[in-house]
Amino acid sequence: MTLEIDRLTITIGGRRVVDDLSLELPAGRRLGLIGESGSGKSLTTLAVLGLLPAGAEATGSIRLDGRELVGLPDRELARLRGRVVGTVFQDPRTSLDPVMTVGRQISEPLRLHEGLSRREARARAVEAAAEVGLPEPEQIVDRWPHQLSGGQRQRVVIATALITRPALLLADEPTTALDVTTQAEVLALFGRLVDERGAALLFVTHDLAVLSRVADDALVLSHGRVVERGPVARLLQAPEHPVTRGLVEATRATTWRAS
Ligand SMILES: Nc1ncnc2c1ncn2[C@@H]1O[C@H](COP(=O)(O)OP(=O)(O)OP(=O)(O)O)[C@@H](O)[C@H]1O
Ligand SMILES: [Mg+2]
């Protein structure tokens, strides 16, 4: 599935928070989105399924395999969400329903879109929970979100996004709350979805070490504008724009201090 964004502009209260952004993400490719805090990364990913906050307005074009999504009724967009488009958004607290067990939550997209029975759905949820490294998957599916740690809740969100094997995965800082080992496992899962199933992955991160593992190409955003784009290896080794250079240097400084 190919995602094409053409001249996307997002305005909030008269302010252009995303300005004339274009990108193409073909099936089987992994595109990173980096940039300082507030540069428009989250709003760009939210715009794809029309999930912008109240008061935000989007113009331009967002197409999935040629089908225009901007202006599509909510009902149609909801049909894509969870089935063809998996989402892991930045704040996991807003992504989980507090009155739904972990297992129900994980398998909800299957029940909605594939009409699985309760038993089948539960079995698939256990499997998915194990895949994202949740402890005691058989038991954890019967627990409630508030009984889980932040990192465990984040893994529930990731399991929910992956369970239908979506053709497009939108992931906004999905592994930030996870320890290094779990992070590596989750990144490997994303990689398999792309390599084995030909999914397209849009991945937002502020962590350039993560970026180099998870993405082929990347866009660098600054104040809502794309200031640089290219293969990740080139961006990291020979950044051209001052903003990209700043991000790379900041990463080096942190690594140096930590070692
Ligand atoms: N609900 C909102 N109401 C008003 N302004 C908003 C809202 N959400 C985002 N913005 C503004 O839009 C701009 C882009 O926000 P966005 O969340 O896309 O940034 P980001 O690149 O994801 O940052 P971070 O790395 O901190 O997650 C910011 O200047 C922010 O203040
Ligand atoms: Mg963000």
PDB file of C-alpha atoms and ligand atoms in Angstrom:
ATOM      1  CA  MET A   1       0.000   0.000   0.000  1.00  0.00           C
ATOM      2  CA  THR A   2       1.427   3.375  -0.998  1.00  0.00           C
ATOM      3  CA  LEU A   3       0.921   6.505   1.054  1.00  0.00           C
ATOM      4  CA  GLU A   4       1.265   9.773  -0.841  1.00  0.00           C
ATOM      5  CA  ILE A   5       1.045  13.119   0.880  1.00  0.00           C
ATOM      6  CA  ASP A   6       0.984  16.188  -1.352  1.00  0.00           C
ATOM      7  CA  ARG A   7       1.385  19.735  -0.096  1.00  0.00           C
ATOM      8  CA  LEU A   8      -0.203  19.032   3.265  1.00  0.00           C
ATOM      9  CA  THR A   9      -0.732  22.203   5.276  1.00  0.00           C
ATOM     10  CA  ILE A  10      -2.235  22.166   8.762  1.00  0.00           C
ATOM     11  CA  THR A  11      -3.431  25.348  10.414  1.00  0.00           C
ATOM     12  CA  ILE A  12      -4.386  25.799  14.064  1.00  0.00           C
ATOM     13  CA  GLY A  13      -5.774  29.168  15.087  1.00  0.00           C
ATOM     14  CA  GLY A  14      -4.338  30.820  11.994  1.00  0.00           C
ATOM     15  CA  ARG A  15      -0.862  29.331  12.625  1.00  0.00           C
ATOM     16  CA  ARG A  16       0.666  27.022  10.030  1.00  0.00           C
ATOM     17  CA  VAL A  17       1.946  24.122  12.119  1.00  0.00           C
ATOM     18  CA  VAL A  18       2.591  21.896   9.100  1.00  0.00           C
ATOM     19  CA  ASP A  19       3.560  23.755   5.961  1.00  0.00           C
ATOM     20  CA  ASP A  20       3.477  22.346   2.450  1.00  0.00           C
ATOM     21  CA  LEU A  21       4.650  18.853   3.350  1.00  0.00           C
ATOM     22  CA  SER A  22       4.939  16.189   0.657  1.00  0.00           C
ATOM     23  CA  LEU A  23       6.124  12.630   0.941  1.00  0.00           C
ATOM     24  CA  GLU A  24       5.795   9.291  -0.758  1.00  0.00           C
ATOM     25  CA  LEU A  25       5.927   6.027   1.113  1.00  0.00           C
ATOM     26  CA  PRO A  26       5.617   2.933  -1.093  1.00  0.00           C
ATOM     27  CA  ALA A  27       4.770  -0.561   0.147  1.00  0.00           C
ATOM     28  CA  GLY A  28       7.713  -2.364   1.697  1.00  0.00           C
ATOM     29  CA  ARG A  29       9.496   0.863   2.685  1.00  0.00           C
ATOM     30  CA  ARG A  30      10.224   2.426   6.053  1.00  0.00           C
ATOM     31  CA  LEU A  31      10.180   6.195   6.342  1.00  0.00           C
ATOM     32  CA  GLY A  32      11.343   8.075   9.431  1.00  0.00           C
ATOM     33  CA  LEU A  33      10.084  11.482  10.527  1.00  0.00           C
ATOM     34  CA  ILE A  34      12.442  13.452  12.733  1.00  0.00           C
ATOM     35  CA  GLY A  35      12.691  17.037  13.963  1.00  0.00           C
ATOM     36  CA  GLU A  36      12.693  19.031  17.155  1.00  0.00           C
ATOM     37  CA  SER A  37       9.776  19.048  19.570  1.00  0.00           C
ATOM     38  CA  GLY A  38       6.807  20.922  18.119  1.00  0.00           C
ATOM     39  CA  SER A  39       7.987  20.635  14.512  1.00  0.00           C
ATOM     40  CA  GLY A  40       4.775  18.939  13.333  1.00  0.00           C
ATOM     41  CA  LYS A  41       5.638  15.240  13.363  1.00  0.00           C
ATOM     42  CA  SER A  42       2.622  14.058  15.362  1.00  0.00           C
ATOM     43  CA  LEU A  43       0.146  16.272  13.536  1.00  0.00           C
ATOM     44  CA  THR A  44       1.385  14.883  10.217  1.00  0.00           C
ATOM     45  CA  THR A  45       0.729  11.290  11.315  1.00  0.00           C
ATOM     46  CA  LEU A  46      -2.616  12.208  12.896  1.00  0.00           C
ATOM     47  CA  ALA A  47      -3.747  13.924   9.690  1.00  0.00           C
ATOM     48  CA  VAL A  48      -3.547  10.685   7.689  1.00  0.00           C
ATOM     49  CA  LEU A  49      -6.682   9.233   9.288  1.00  0.00           C
ATOM     50  CA  GLY A  50      -8.329  12.593   9.972  1.00  0.00           C
ATOM     51  CA  LEU A  51      -7.546  12.478  13.696  1.00  0.00           C
ATOM     52  CA  LEU A  52      -6.378  16.076  14.067  1.00  0.00           C
ATOM     53  CA  PRO A  53      -7.335  17.932  17.256  1.00  0.00           C
ATOM     54  CA  ALA A  54     -10.399  20.173  17.232  1.00  0.00           C
ATOM     55  CA  GLY A  55      -9.660  23.506  15.603  1.00  0.00           C
ATOM     56  CA  ALA A  56      -7.015  22.129  13.259  1.00  0.00           C
ATOM     57  CA  GLU A  57      -7.591  22.347   9.527  1.00  0.00           C
ATOM     58  CA  ALA A  58      -5.806  20.370   6.841  1.00  0.00           C
ATOM     59  CA  THR A  59      -5.475  21.192   3.151  1.00  0.00           C
ATOM     60  CA  GLY A  60      -3.619  19.325   0.462  1.00  0.00           C
ATOM     61  CA  SER A  61      -3.882  15.711  -0.442  1.00  0.00           C
ATOM     62  CA  ILE A  62      -3.313  12.424   1.381  1.00  0.00           C
ATOM     63  CA  ARG A  63      -3.792   9.333  -0.756  1.00  0.00           C
ATOM     64  CA  LEU A  64      -3.691   5.639   0.046  1.00  0.00           C
ATOM     65  CA  ASP A  65      -3.176   3.639  -3.116  1.00  0.00           C
ATOM     66  CA  GLY A  66      -4.569   6.599  -5.001  1.00  0.00           C
ATOM     67  CA  ARG A  67      -7.664   7.043  -2.831  1.00  0.00           C
ATOM     68  CA  GLU A  68      -8.045  10.551  -1.428  1.00  0.00           C
ATOM     69  CA  LEU A  69      -8.410  10.602   2.375  1.00  0.00           C
ATOM     70  CA  VAL A  70      -8.673  14.350   2.973  1.00  0.00           C
ATOM     71  CA  GLY A  71     -12.344  15.144   3.301  1.00  0.00           C
ATOM     72  CA  LEU A  72     -13.414  11.500   3.563  1.00  0.00           C
ATOM     73  CA  PRO A  73     -16.289  11.051   6.060  1.00  0.00           C
ATOM     74  CA  ASP A  74     -15.245   9.874   9.558  1.00  0.00           C
ATOM     75  CA  ARG A  75     -17.134   6.650   9.016  1.00  0.00           C
ATOM     76  CA  GLU A  76     -14.957   5.742   6.025  1.00  0.00           C
ATOM     77  CA  LEU A  77     -11.759   6.714   7.825  1.00  0.00           C
ATOM     78  CA  ALA A  78     -12.757   4.637  10.858  1.00  0.00           C
ATOM     79  CA  ARG A  79     -13.146   1.654   8.575  1.00  0.00           C
ATOM     80  CA  LEU A  80      -9.508   1.961   7.508  1.00  0.00           C
ATOM     81  CA  ARG A  81      -8.236   2.381  11.043  1.00  0.00           C
ATOM     82  CA  GLY A  82      -7.146  -0.873  12.623  1.00  0.00           C
ATOM     83  CA  ARG A  83      -7.754  -2.860   9.457  1.00  0.00           C
ATOM     84  CA  VAL A  84      -5.513  -1.438   6.726  1.00  0.00           C
ATOM     85  CA  VAL A  85      -3.868   1.241   8.826  1.00  0.00           C
ATOM     86  CA  GLY A  86      -2.379   0.372  12.212  1.00  0.00           C
ATOM     87  CA  THR A  87      -1.662   3.244  14.575  1.00  0.00           C
ATOM     88  CA  VAL A  88       0.558   3.673  17.596  1.00  0.00           C
ATOM     89  CA  PHE A  89       0.221   7.253  18.751  1.00  0.00           C
ATOM     90  CA  GLN A  90       2.401   9.177  21.117  1.00  0.00           C
ATOM     91  CA  ASP A  91       0.335   9.159  24.288  1.00  0.00           C
ATOM     92  CA  PRO A  92      -0.636   5.589  25.230  1.00  0.00           C
ATOM     93  CA  ARG A  93      -2.992   6.824  27.951  1.00  0.00           C
ATOM     94  CA  THR A  94      -5.298   8.170  25.279  1.00  0.00           C
ATOM     95  CA  SER A  95      -5.066   5.020  23.163  1.00  0.00           C
ATOM     96  CA  LEU A  96      -6.422   2.469  25.654  1.00  0.00           C
ATOM     97  CA  ASP A  97      -9.988   2.103  26.828  1.00  0.00           C
ATOM     98  CA  PRO A  98      -9.873   1.849  30.653  1.00  0.00           C
ATOM     99  CA  VAL A  99     -12.996  -0.327  30.831  1.00  0.00           C
ATOM    100  CA  MET A 100     -11.856  -2.942  28.329  1.00  0.00           C
ATOM    101  CA  THR A 101      -9.633  -5.851  29.337  1.00  0.00           C
ATOM    102  CA  VAL A 102      -6.219  -6.068  27.733  1.00  0.00           C
ATOM    103  CA  GLY A 103      -7.290  -9.050  25.621  1.00  0.00           C
ATOM    104  CA  ARG A 104     -10.473  -7.384  24.381  1.00  0.00           C
ATOM    105  CA  GLN A 105      -8.450  -4.316  23.544  1.00  0.00           C
ATOM    106  CA  ILE A 106      -5.832  -6.187  21.550  1.00  0.00           C
ATOM    107  CA  SER A 107      -8.360  -8.253  19.627  1.00  0.00           C
ATOM    108  CA  GLU A 108     -10.923  -5.492  19.051  1.00  0.00           C
ATOM    109  CA  PRO A 109      -9.723  -4.803  15.470  1.00  0.00           C
ATOM    110  CA  LEU A 110     -10.137  -8.510  14.629  1.00  0.00           C
ATOM    111  CA  ARG A 111     -13.622  -8.634  16.091  1.00  0.00           C
ATOM    112  CA  LEU A 112     -14.597  -5.442  14.290  1.00  0.00           C
ATOM    113  CA  HIS A 113     -13.088  -6.187  10.919  1.00  0.00           C
ATOM    114  CA  GLU A 114     -12.850  -9.962  10.675  1.00  0.00           C
ATOM    115  CA  GLY A 115     -15.845 -10.966  12.781  1.00  0.00           C
ATOM    116  CA  LEU A 116     -13.937 -13.473  14.913  1.00  0.00           C
ATOM    117  CA  SER A 117     -15.673 -15.234  17.766  1.00  0.00           C
ATOM    118  CA  ARG A 118     -14.825 -14.328  21.345  1.00  0.00           C
ATOM    119  CA  ARG A 119     -12.749 -17.482  21.812  1.00  0.00           C
ATOM    120  CA  GLU A 120     -10.781 -17.135  18.590  1.00  0.00           C
ATOM    121  CA  ALA A 121     -10.194 -13.471  19.327  1.00  0.00           C
ATOM    122  CA  ARG A 122      -8.906 -14.267  22.809  1.00  0.00           C
ATOM    123  CA  ALA A 123      -6.496 -16.870  21.445  1.00  0.00           C
ATOM    124  CA  ARG A 124      -5.170 -14.386  18.900  1.00  0.00           C
ATOM    125  CA  ALA A 125      -4.808 -11.757  21.635  1.00  0.00           C
ATOM    126  CA  VAL A 126      -2.713 -14.160  23.737  1.00  0.00           C
ATOM    127  CA  GLU A 127      -0.495 -14.798  20.722  1.00  0.00           C
ATOM    128  CA  ALA A 128      -0.117 -11.090  19.997  1.00  0.00           C
ATOM    129  CA  ALA A 129       0.624 -10.313  23.659  1.00  0.00           C
ATOM    130  CA  ALA A 130       3.419 -12.898  23.597  1.00  0.00           C
ATOM    131  CA  GLU A 131       4.826 -11.401  20.384  1.00  0.00           C
ATOM    132  CA  VAL A 132       5.302  -7.980  21.944  1.00  0.00           C
ATOM    133  CA  GLY A 133       6.936  -9.528  24.991  1.00  0.00           C
ATOM    134  CA  LEU A 134       4.146  -9.042  27.526  1.00  0.00           C
ATOM    135  CA  PRO A 135       4.722 -11.302  30.551  1.00  0.00           C
ATOM    136  CA  GLU A 136       2.305 -14.214  31.197  1.00  0.00           C
ATOM    137  CA  PRO A 137       0.225 -13.596  28.070  1.00  0.00           C
ATOM    138  CA  GLU A 138      -2.464 -16.125  29.118  1.00  0.00           C
ATOM    139  CA  GLN A 139      -3.141 -14.155  32.288  1.00  0.00           C
ATOM    140  CA  ILE A 140      -2.421 -10.635  31.183  1.00  0.00           C
ATOM    141  CA  VAL A 141      -5.225 -10.632  28.575  1.00  0.00           C
ATOM    142  CA  ASP A 142      -7.780 -10.778  31.394  1.00  0.00           C
ATOM    143  CA  ARG A 143      -6.368  -7.794  33.245  1.00  0.00           C
ATOM    144  CA  TRP A 144      -7.303  -4.101  33.021  1.00  0.00           C
ATOM    145  CA  PRO A 145      -5.092  -1.352  31.581  1.00  0.00           C
ATOM    146  CA  HIS A 146      -4.651   0.351  34.991  1.00  0.00           C
ATOM    147  CA  GLN A 147      -3.068  -2.843  36.340  1.00  0.00           C
ATOM    148  CA  LEU A 148      -0.211  -2.578  33.836  1.00  0.00           C
ATOM    149  CA  SER A 149       2.978  -0.524  33.841  1.00  0.00           C
ATOM    150  CA  GLY A 150       3.437   2.273  31.309  1.00  0.00           C
ATOM    151  CA  GLY A 151       5.741   0.153  29.153  1.00  0.00           C
ATOM    152  CA  GLN A 152       3.300  -2.773  29.270  1.00  0.00           C
ATOM    153  CA  ARG A 153       0.416  -0.527  28.248  1.00  0.00           C
ATOM    154  CA  GLN A 154       2.511   0.715  25.352  1.00  0.00           C
ATOM    155  CA  ARG A 155       3.062  -2.895  24.266  1.00  0.00           C
ATOM    156  CA  VAL A 156      -0.712  -3.465  24.382  1.00  0.00           C
ATOM    157  CA  VAL A 157      -1.133  -0.542  21.999  1.00  0.00           C
ATOM    158  CA  ILE A 158       1.534  -1.989  19.703  1.00  0.00           C
ATOM    159  CA  ALA A 159      -0.050  -5.465  19.792  1.00  0.00           C
ATOM    160  CA  THR A 160      -3.400  -3.889  18.877  1.00  0.00           C
ATOM    161  CA  ALA A 161      -1.809  -2.064  15.949  1.00  0.00           C
ATOM    162  CA  LEU A 162      -0.082  -5.170  14.620  1.00  0.00           C
ATOM    163  CA  ILE A 163      -2.792  -7.787  15.080  1.00  0.00           C
ATOM    164  CA  THR A 164      -4.496  -7.259  11.715  1.00  0.00           C
ATOM    165  CA  ARG A 165      -1.110  -7.113   9.919  1.00  0.00           C
ATOM    166  CA  PRO A 166      -1.930  -3.649   8.540  1.00  0.00           C
ATOM    167  CA  ALA A 167      -0.655  -2.562   5.135  1.00  0.00           C
ATOM    168  CA  LEU A 168       0.319   0.818   6.565  1.00  0.00           C
ATOM    169  CA  LEU A 169       1.639   1.350  10.074  1.00  0.00           C
ATOM    170  CA  LEU A 170       1.794   4.839  11.592  1.00  0.00           C
ATOM    171  CA  ALA A 171       4.021   4.808  14.646  1.00  0.00           C
ATOM    172  CA  ASP A 172       4.717   7.940  16.712  1.00  0.00           C
ATOM    173  CA  GLU A 173       7.527   7.407  19.254  1.00  0.00           C
ATOM    174  CA  PRO A 174       6.195   3.877  19.828  1.00  0.00           C
ATOM    175  CA  THR A 175       9.176   2.575  21.762  1.00  0.00           C
ATOM    176  CA  THR A 176      10.112   5.584  23.865  1.00  0.00           C
ATOM    177  CA  ALA A 177       8.569   4.130  27.046  1.00  0.00           C
ATOM    178  CA  LEU A 178      10.254   0.742  26.594  1.00  0.00           C
ATOM    179  CA  ASP A 179      13.504  -0.672  27.929  1.00  0.00           C
ATOM    180  CA  VAL A 180      16.259  -1.336  25.414  1.00  0.00           C
ATOM    181  CA  THR A 181      15.613  -5.080  25.059  1.00  0.00           C
ATOM    182  CA  THR A 182      11.867  -4.718  24.558  1.00  0.00           C
ATOM    183  CA  GLN A 183      12.512  -1.820  22.212  1.00  0.00           C
ATOM    184  CA  ALA A 184      14.720  -4.044  20.056  1.00  0.00           C
ATOM    185  CA  GLU A 185      12.041  -6.778  19.991  1.00  0.00           C
ATOM    186  CA  VAL A 186       9.326  -4.343  18.986  1.00  0.00           C
ATOM    187  CA  LEU A 187      11.476  -2.774  16.265  1.00  0.00           C
ATOM    188  CA  ALA A 188      12.133  -6.277  14.933  1.00  0.00           C
ATOM    189  CA  LEU A 189       8.361  -6.917  14.805  1.00  0.00           C
ATOM    190  CA  PHE A 190       7.864  -3.726  12.803  1.00  0.00           C
ATOM    191  CA  GLY A 191      10.714  -4.771  10.517  1.00  0.00           C
ATOM    192  CA  ARG A 192       9.103  -8.147   9.860  1.00  0.00           C
ATOM    193  CA  LEU A 193       5.766  -6.544   9.012  1.00  0.00           C
ATOM    194  CA  VAL A 194       7.593  -4.535   6.350  1.00  0.00           C
ATOM    195  CA  ASP A 195       9.977  -7.219   5.048  1.00  0.00           C
ATOM    196  CA  GLU A 196       7.677 -10.240   5.123  1.00  0.00           C
ATOM    197  CA  ARG A 197       4.307  -8.627   4.476  1.00  0.00           C
ATOM    198  CA  GLY A 198       5.315  -5.640   2.391  1.00  0.00           C
ATOM    199  CA  ALA A 199       3.737  -3.133   4.742  1.00  0.00           C
ATOM    200  CA  ALA A 200       4.653   0.547   4.621  1.00  0.00           C
ATOM    201  CA  LEU A 201       5.943   2.055   7.862  1.00  0.00           C
ATOM    202  CA  LEU A 202       5.897   5.720   8.886  1.00  0.00           C
ATOM    203  CA  PHE A 203       7.946   6.052  12.043  1.00  0.00           C
ATOM    204  CA  VAL A 204       8.324   9.194  14.182  1.00  0.00           C
ATOM    205  CA  THR A 205      11.242   9.311  16.556  1.00  0.00           C
ATOM    206  CA  HIS A 206      13.597  11.757  18.219  1.00  0.00           C
ATOM    207  CA  ASP A 207      16.126   8.956  18.743  1.00  0.00           C
ATOM    208  CA  LEU A 208      18.574   8.778  15.853  1.00  0.00           C
ATOM    209  CA  ALA A 209      19.920   5.402  16.987  1.00  0.00           C
ATOM    210  CA  VAL A 210      16.378   4.038  16.674  1.00  0.00           C
ATOM    211  CA  LEU A 211      15.942   5.839  13.361  1.00  0.00           C
ATOM    212  CA  SER A 212      18.979   4.152  11.841  1.00  0.00           C
ATOM    213  CA  ARG A 213      17.630   0.732  12.813  1.00  0.00           C
ATOM    214  CA  VAL A 214      14.073   1.219  11.727  1.00  0.00           C
ATOM    215  CA  ALA A 215      14.020   3.447   8.646  1.00  0.00           C
ATOM    216  CA  ASP A 216      15.428   3.453   5.114  1.00  0.00           C
ATOM    217  CA  ASP A 217      14.789   7.116   4.437  1.00  0.00           C
ATOM    218  CA  ALA A 218      13.824  10.050   6.585  1.00  0.00           C
ATOM    219  CA  LEU A 219      12.341  13.536   6.481  1.00  0.00           C
ATOM    220  CA  VAL A 220      13.626  16.243   8.765  1.00  0.00           C
ATOM    221  CA  LEU A 221      10.980  18.720   9.942  1.00  0.00           C
ATOM    222  CA  SER A 222      11.539  22.138  11.384  1.00  0.00           C
ATOM    223  CA  HIS A 223       8.666  24.487  12.244  1.00  0.00           C
ATOM    224  CA  GLY A 224       6.310  22.417  10.123  1.00  0.00           C
ATOM    225  CA  ARG A 225       8.511  22.399   7.028  1.00  0.00           C
ATOM    226  CA  VAL A 226      10.613  19.657   5.506  1.00  0.00           C
ATOM    227  CA  VAL A 227      14.168  20.999   5.602  1.00  0.00           C
ATOM    228  CA  GLU A 228      15.997  17.873   4.451  1.00  0.00           C
ATOM    229  CA  ARG A 229      15.237  14.362   3.238  1.00  0.00           C
ATOM    230  CA  GLY A 230      17.200  11.349   2.106  1.00  0.00           C
ATOM    231  CA  PRO A 231      18.536   7.925   3.026  1.00  0.00           C
ATOM    232  CA  VAL A 232      19.044   7.634   6.794  1.00  0.00           C
ATOM    233  CA  ALA A 233      22.714   6.634   6.484  1.00  0.00           C
ATOM    234  CA  ARG A 234      23.472   9.749   4.434  1.00  0.00           C
ATOM    235  CA  LEU A 235      21.512  12.051   6.775  1.00  0.00           C
ATOM    236  CA  LEU A 236      23.399  10.762   9.784  1.00  0.00           C
ATOM    237  CA  GLN A 237      26.836  10.739   8.198  1.00  0.00           C
ATOM    238  CA  ALA A 238      26.629  13.891   6.120  1.00  0.00           C
ATOM    239  CA  PRO A 239      23.762  16.075   7.339  1.00  0.00           C
ATOM    240  CA  GLU A 240      23.395  19.165   5.173  1.00  0.00           C
ATOM    241  CA  HIS A 241      20.821  21.373   6.837  1.00  0.00           C
ATOM    242  CA  PRO A 242      21.778  23.078  10.125  1.00  0.00           C
ATOM    243  CA  VAL A 243      18.727  21.537  11.820  1.00  0.00           C
ATOM    244  CA  THR A 244      19.779  18.014  10.805  1.00  0.00           C
ATOM    245  CA  ARG A 245      23.351  18.764  11.847  1.00  0.00           C
ATOM    246  CA  GLY A 246      22.054  19.976  15.205  1.00  0.00           C
ATOM    247  CA  LEU A 247      20.073  16.773  15.764  1.00  0.00           C
ATOM    248  CA  VAL A 248      23.056  14.601  14.835  1.00  0.00           C
ATOM    249  CA  GLU A 249      25.452  16.585  17.017  1.00  0.00           C
ATOM    250  CA  ALA A 250      23.061  16.494  19.972  1.00  0.00           C
ATOM    251  CA  THR A 251      22.942  12.706  19.673  1.00  0.00           C
ATOM    252  CA  ARG A 252      26.733  12.454  19.544  1.00  0.00           C
ATOM    253  CA  ALA A 253      27.033  14.677  22.610  1.00  0.00           C
ATOM    254  CA  THR A 254      24.623  12.504  24.595  1.00  0.00           C
ATOM    255  CA  THR A 255      26.341   9.292  23.549  1.00  0.00           C
ATOM    256  CA  TRP A 256      29.694  10.752  24.471  1.00  0.00           C
ATOM    257  CA  ARG A 257      28.483  11.899  27.909  1.00  0.00           C
ATOM    258  CA  ALA A 258      26.939   8.509  28.597  1.00  0.00           C
ATOM    259  CA  SER A 259      30.044   6.536  27.725  1.00  0.00           C
TER     260      SER A 259
HETATM  261  N1  LIG B   1      -4.234  20.501  20.074  1.00  0.00           N
HETATM  262  C1  LIG B   1      -3.411  21.489  19.725  1.00  0.00           C
HETATM  263  N2  LIG B   1      -3.802  22.772  19.858  1.00  0.00           N
HETATM  264  C2  LIG B   1      -2.982  23.801  19.508  1.00  0.00           C
HETATM  265  N3  LIG B   1      -1.763  23.638  19.004  1.00  0.00           N
HETATM  266  C3  LIG B   1      -1.317  22.392  18.841  1.00  0.00           C
HETATM  267  C4  LIG B   1      -2.110  21.241  19.187  1.00  0.00           C
HETATM  268  N4  LIG B   1      -1.405  20.117  18.919  1.00  0.00           N
HETATM  269  C5  LIG B   1      -0.216  20.565  18.436  1.00  0.00           C
HETATM  270  N5  LIG B   1      -0.160  21.900  18.383  1.00  0.00           N
HETATM  271  C6  LIG B   1       0.969  22.718  17.901  1.00  0.00           C
HETATM  272  O1  LIG B   1       1.377  22.253  16.629  1.00  0.00           O
HETATM  273  C7  LIG B   1       2.784  22.191  16.518  1.00  0.00           C
HETATM  274  C8  LIG B   1       3.211  20.795  16.088  1.00  0.00           C
HETATM  275  O2  LIG B   1       2.830  19.851  17.072  1.00  0.00           O
HETATM  276  P1  LIG B   1       3.206  18.314  16.986  1.00  0.00           P
HETATM  277  O3  LIG B   1       2.457  17.668  18.097  1.00  0.00           O
HETATM  278  O4  LIG B   1       2.965  17.813  15.622  1.00  0.00           O
HETATM  279  O5  LIG B   1       4.770  18.359  17.297  1.00  0.00           O
HETATM  280  P2  LIG B   1       5.816  17.134  17.337  1.00  0.00           P
HETATM  281  O6  LIG B   1       6.806  17.366  16.259  1.00  0.00           O
HETATM  282  O7  LIG B   1       5.082  15.849  17.353  1.00  0.00           O
HETATM  283  O8  LIG B   1       6.541  17.386  18.749  1.00  0.00           O
HETATM  284  P3  LIG B   1       7.049  16.320  19.869  1.00  0.00           P
HETATM  285  O9  LIG B   1       8.393  15.847  19.406  1.00  0.00           O
HETATM  286  O10 LIG B   1       7.164  17.170  21.102  1.00  0.00           O
HETATM  287  O11 LIG B   1       6.052  15.229  19.991  1.00  0.00           O
HETATM  288  C9  LIG B   1       3.332  22.611  17.881  1.00  0.00           C
HETATM  289  O12 LIG B   1       3.786  23.930  17.791  1.00  0.00           O
HETATM  290  C10 LIG B   1       2.167  22.529  18.812  1.00  0.00           C
HETATM  291  O13 LIG B   1       2.223  23.500  19.788  1.00  0.00           O
HETATM  292 MG    MG B   2       4.812  14.399  18.750  1.00  0.00          MG
END
